[in-house]
Short mmCIF file of C-alpha atoms and ligand atoms in Angstrom, two decimals:
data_model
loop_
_atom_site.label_atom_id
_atom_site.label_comp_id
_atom_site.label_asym_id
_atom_site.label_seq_id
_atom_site.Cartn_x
_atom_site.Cartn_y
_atom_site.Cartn_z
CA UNK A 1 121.41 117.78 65.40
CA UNK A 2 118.53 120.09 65.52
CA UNK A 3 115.58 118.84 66.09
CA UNK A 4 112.59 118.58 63.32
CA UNK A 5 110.67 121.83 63.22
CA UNK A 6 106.92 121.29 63.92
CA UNK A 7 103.73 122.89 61.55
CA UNK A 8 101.30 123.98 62.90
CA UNK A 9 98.61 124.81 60.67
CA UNK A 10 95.93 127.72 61.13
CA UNK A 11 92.56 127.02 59.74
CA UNK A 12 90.70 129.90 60.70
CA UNK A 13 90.43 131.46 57.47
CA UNK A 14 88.57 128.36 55.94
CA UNK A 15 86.09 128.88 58.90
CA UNK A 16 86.05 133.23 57.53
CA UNK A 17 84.83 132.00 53.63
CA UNK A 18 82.35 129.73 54.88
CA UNK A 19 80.82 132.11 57.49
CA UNK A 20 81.32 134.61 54.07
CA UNK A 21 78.11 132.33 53.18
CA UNK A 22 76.22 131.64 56.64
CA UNK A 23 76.80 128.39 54.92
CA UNK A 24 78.73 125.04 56.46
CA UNK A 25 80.96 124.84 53.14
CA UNK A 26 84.13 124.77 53.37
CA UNK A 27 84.39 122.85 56.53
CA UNK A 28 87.58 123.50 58.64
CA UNK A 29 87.27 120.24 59.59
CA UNK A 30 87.76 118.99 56.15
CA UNK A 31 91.19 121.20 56.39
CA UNK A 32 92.20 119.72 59.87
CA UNK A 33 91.60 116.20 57.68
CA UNK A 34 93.93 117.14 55.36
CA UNK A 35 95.97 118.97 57.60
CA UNK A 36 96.41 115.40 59.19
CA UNK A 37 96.55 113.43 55.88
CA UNK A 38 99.95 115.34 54.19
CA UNK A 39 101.22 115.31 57.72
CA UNK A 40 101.22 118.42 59.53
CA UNK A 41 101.98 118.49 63.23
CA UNK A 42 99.05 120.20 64.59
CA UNK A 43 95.87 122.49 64.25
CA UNK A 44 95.60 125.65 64.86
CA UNK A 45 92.61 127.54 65.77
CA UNK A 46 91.16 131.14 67.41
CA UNK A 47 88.17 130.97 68.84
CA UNK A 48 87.24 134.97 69.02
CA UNK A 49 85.44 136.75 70.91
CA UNK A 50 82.79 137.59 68.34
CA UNK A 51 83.23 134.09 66.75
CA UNK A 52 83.84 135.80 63.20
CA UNK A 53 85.79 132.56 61.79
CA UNK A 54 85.95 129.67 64.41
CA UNK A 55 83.05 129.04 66.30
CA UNK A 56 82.38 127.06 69.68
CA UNK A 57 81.40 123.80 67.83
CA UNK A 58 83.56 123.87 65.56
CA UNK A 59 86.27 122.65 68.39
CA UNK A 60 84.69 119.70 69.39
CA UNK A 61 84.68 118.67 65.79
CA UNK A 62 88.34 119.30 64.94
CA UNK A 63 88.70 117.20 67.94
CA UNK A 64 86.88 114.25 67.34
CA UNK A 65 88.05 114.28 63.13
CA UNK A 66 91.87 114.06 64.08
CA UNK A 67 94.32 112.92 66.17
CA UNK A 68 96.21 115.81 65.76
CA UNK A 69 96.90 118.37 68.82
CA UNK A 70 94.56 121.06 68.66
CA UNK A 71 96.53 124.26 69.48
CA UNK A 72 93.69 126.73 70.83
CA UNK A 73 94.11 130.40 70.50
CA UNK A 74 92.29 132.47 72.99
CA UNK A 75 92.37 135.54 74.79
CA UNK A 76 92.79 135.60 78.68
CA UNK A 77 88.80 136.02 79.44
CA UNK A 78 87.53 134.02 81.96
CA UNK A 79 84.92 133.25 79.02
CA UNK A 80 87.78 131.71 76.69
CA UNK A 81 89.44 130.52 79.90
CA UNK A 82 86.02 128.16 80.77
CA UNK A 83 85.77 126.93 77.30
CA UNK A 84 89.29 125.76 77.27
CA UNK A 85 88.81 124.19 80.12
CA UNK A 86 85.62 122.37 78.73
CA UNK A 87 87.24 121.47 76.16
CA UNK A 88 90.99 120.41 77.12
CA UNK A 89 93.06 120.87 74.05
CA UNK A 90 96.34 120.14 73.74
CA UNK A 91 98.01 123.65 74.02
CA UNK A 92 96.58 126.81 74.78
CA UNK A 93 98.40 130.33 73.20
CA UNK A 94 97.21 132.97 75.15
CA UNK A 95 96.78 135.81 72.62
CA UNK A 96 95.85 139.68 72.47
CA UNK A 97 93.05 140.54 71.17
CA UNK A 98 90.83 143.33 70.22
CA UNK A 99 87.28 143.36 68.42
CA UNK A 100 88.40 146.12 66.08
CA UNK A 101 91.69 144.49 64.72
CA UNK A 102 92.04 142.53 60.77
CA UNK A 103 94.06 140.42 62.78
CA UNK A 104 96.31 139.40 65.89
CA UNK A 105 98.49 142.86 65.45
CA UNK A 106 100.91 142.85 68.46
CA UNK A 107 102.14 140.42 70.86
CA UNK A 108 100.76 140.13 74.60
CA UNK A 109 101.87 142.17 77.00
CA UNK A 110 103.13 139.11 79.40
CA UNK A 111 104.74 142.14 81.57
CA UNK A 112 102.18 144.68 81.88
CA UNK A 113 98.64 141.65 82.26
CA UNK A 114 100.90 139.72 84.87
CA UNK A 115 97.83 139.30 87.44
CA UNK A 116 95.37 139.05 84.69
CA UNK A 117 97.18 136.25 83.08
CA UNK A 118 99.04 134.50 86.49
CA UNK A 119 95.64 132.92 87.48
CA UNK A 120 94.81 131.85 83.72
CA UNK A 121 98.14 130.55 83.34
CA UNK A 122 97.82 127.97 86.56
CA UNK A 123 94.42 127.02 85.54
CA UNK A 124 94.91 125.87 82.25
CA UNK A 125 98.46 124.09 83.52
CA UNK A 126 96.21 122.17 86.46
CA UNK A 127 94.54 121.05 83.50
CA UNK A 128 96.95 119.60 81.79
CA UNK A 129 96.82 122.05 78.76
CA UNK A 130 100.19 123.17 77.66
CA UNK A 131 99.81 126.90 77.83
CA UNK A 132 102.17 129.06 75.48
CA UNK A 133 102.05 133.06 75.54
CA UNK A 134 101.76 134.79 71.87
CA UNK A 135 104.50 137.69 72.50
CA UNK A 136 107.00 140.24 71.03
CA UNK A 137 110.52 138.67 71.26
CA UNK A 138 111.98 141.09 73.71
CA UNK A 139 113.73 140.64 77.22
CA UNK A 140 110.62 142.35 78.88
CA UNK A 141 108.19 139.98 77.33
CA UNK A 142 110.73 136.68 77.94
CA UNK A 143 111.25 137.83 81.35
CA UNK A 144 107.39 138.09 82.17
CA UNK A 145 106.50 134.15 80.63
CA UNK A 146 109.44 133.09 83.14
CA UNK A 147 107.51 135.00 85.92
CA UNK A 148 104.44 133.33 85.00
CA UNK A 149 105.86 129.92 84.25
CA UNK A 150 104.37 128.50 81.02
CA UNK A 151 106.69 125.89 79.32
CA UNK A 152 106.48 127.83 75.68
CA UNK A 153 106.32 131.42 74.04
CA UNK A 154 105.22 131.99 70.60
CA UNK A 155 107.40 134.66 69.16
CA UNK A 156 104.96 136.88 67.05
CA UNK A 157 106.61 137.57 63.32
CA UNK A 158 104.49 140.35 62.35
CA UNK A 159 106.91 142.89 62.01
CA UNK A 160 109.66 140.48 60.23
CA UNK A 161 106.78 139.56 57.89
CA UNK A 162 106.48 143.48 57.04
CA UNK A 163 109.76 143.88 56.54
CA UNK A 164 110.32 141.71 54.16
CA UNK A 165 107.22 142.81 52.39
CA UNK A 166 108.86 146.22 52.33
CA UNK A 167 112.31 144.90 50.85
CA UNK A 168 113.83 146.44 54.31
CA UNK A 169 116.96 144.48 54.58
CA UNK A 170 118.48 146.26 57.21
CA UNK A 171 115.23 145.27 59.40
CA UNK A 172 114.63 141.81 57.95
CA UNK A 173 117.97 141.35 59.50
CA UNK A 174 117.13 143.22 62.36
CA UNK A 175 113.86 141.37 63.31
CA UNK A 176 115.83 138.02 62.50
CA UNK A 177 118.41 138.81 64.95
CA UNK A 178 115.71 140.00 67.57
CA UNK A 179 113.63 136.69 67.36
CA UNK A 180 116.68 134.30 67.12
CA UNK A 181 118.73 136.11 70.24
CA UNK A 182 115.51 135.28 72.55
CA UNK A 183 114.68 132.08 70.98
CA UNK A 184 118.35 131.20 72.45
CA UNK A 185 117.48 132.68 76.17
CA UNK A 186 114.21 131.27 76.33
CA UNK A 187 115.56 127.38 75.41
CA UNK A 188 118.16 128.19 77.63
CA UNK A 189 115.46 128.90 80.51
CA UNK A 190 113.98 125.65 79.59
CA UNK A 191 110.99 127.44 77.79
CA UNK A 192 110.16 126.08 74.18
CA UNK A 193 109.88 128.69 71.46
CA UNK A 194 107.48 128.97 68.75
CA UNK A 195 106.59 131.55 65.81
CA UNK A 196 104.50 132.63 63.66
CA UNK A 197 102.30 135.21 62.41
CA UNK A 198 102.71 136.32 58.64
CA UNK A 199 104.77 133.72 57.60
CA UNK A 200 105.15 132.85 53.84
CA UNK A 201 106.89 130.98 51.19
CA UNK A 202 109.01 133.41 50.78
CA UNK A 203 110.27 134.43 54.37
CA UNK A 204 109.59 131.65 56.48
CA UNK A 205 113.00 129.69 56.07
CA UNK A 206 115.19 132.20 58.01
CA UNK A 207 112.97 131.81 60.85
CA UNK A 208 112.91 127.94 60.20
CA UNK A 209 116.26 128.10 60.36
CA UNK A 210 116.83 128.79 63.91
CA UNK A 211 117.86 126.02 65.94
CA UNK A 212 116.16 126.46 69.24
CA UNK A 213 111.95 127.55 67.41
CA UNK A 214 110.23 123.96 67.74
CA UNK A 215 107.42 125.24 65.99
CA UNK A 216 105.71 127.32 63.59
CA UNK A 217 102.06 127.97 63.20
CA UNK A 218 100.97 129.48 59.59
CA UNK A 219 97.57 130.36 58.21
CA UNK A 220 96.14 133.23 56.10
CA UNK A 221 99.11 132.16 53.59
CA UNK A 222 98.26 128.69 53.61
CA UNK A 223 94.74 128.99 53.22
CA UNK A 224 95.62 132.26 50.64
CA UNK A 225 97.46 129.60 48.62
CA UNK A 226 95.02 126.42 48.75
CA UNK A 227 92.77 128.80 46.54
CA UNK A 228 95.32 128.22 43.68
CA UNK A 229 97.01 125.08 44.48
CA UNK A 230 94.85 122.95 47.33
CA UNK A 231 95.47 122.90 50.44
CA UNK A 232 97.77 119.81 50.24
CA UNK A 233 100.39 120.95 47.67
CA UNK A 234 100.28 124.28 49.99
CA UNK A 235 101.41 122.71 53.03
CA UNK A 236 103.60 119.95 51.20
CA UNK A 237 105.76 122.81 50.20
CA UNK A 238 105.83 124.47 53.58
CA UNK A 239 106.65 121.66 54.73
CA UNK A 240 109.46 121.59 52.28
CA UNK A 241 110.61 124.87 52.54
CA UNK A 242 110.74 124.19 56.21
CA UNK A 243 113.04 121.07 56.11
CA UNK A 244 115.15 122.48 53.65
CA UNK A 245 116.34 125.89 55.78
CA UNK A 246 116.45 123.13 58.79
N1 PXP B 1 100.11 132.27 65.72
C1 PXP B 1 99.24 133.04 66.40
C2 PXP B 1 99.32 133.08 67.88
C3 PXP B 1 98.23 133.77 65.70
O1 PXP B 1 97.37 134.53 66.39
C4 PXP B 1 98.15 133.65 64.31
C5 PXP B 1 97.08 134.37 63.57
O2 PXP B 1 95.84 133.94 63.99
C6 PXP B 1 99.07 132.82 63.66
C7 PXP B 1 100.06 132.15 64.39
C8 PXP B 1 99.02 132.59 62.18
O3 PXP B 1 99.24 133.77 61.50
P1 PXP B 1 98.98 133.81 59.94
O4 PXP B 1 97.54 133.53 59.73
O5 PXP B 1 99.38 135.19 59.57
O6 PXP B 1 99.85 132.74 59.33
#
């Protein structure tokens, strides 16, 4: 039987509208409550560079509101790399990043930042932090996270999620076949697979669907939707959605 597919959710965009404001309303935390309340595996959070959604304190609060594991987001700076550290979450995704981008656009290059991210890597492990490496499902990008030895990847579904804004069948299946193929090597290596980026209630049950992804972490459409519904109904019907293609 496959086992049950963790959510993970993203609250970073609850953190954008209330910086919108200078304000403290809303309160992320007040998400990562409900987050834990309707049952959701685990929060999410970036903590960038230029602190334009999450912001330093804003971790220690999540922490000490929930039980839940706080999944940290952070690029490989030895900045990011201190406050993780400080602040000993459960799971660290190592994650691109760039001050000019909307939004995480491509995965890490595992390959090409090996000694950049080697040192990071043991670091946050020594700490007990479970360290997972945002990346482009690709042999290159699998073969570098074995190299470096972190126990999970987190396949990056940006381009999936395009495609099926695009109505592109032929890559929708494409993409599909490209995320599920090294979802298969890297549980066969022994390395847990995650995904996200993008994901919807409209796409996300083909990638829910494959056997070996654990987990999925999903924001900006969460959030997008608690506008109109609440945040609980939202992820209640992720949630569904997610069981059902299970
Ligand atoms: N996973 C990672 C590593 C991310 O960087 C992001 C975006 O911050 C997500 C998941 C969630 O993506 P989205 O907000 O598009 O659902």
């Amino acid at each position: 039987m496959t086992a049950k597919l963790r959510l993970g959710v993203n609250i970073d965009h609850v953190a954008t509208i209330r910086n919108a404001r200078g304000g403290d309303h809303p309160d992320p935390v007040r998400a990562a409550e409900i987050v834990a309340s309707v049952g959701g595996d685990g929060i999410t959070a970036h903590l960038r560079e230029d602190r334009r959604h999450i912001r330093d304190e804003d971790l220690a609060r999540i922490q000490t509101a929930t039980e839940l594991p706080l999944n940290l987001e952070m690029a490989a700076t030895q900045e990011m790399l201190e406050i993780a550290l400080r602040h000993k979450p459960h799971a660290a995704c190592i994650v691109p990043e760039k001050r000019e981008e909307r939004t995480t656009e491509g995965g890490l290059d595992a390959a090409g930042l090996h000694n950049t991210l080697a040192p990071i890597v043991e670091e946050l492990k020594a700490a007990g932090i479970r360290v997972s490496l945002f990346i482009e499902a690709t042999d290159r990008q699998l073969d570098a996270s074995l190299r470096l030895g972190v126990p999970v990847v987190e396949f990056h579904t940006g381009e999936y999620a395009h495609a099926f804004l695009d109505g592109d069948n032929a890559k929708i299946e494409a993409e599909l076949k490209r995320i599920s193929d090294m979802a298969a090597l890297a549980a066969k290596n022994g390395i847990e697979p995650h995904a996200g980026h993008g994901l919807t209630f409209e796409n996300v049950q083909p990638i829910a669907a494959i056997p070996q992804i654990a987990e999925l972490n999903i924001g900006h459409y969460l959030i997008g939707e608690a506008v109109f519904t609440g945040l609980e109904p939202a992820i209640r019907r992720m949630r569904e959605l997610m069981d059902e293609a299970r």
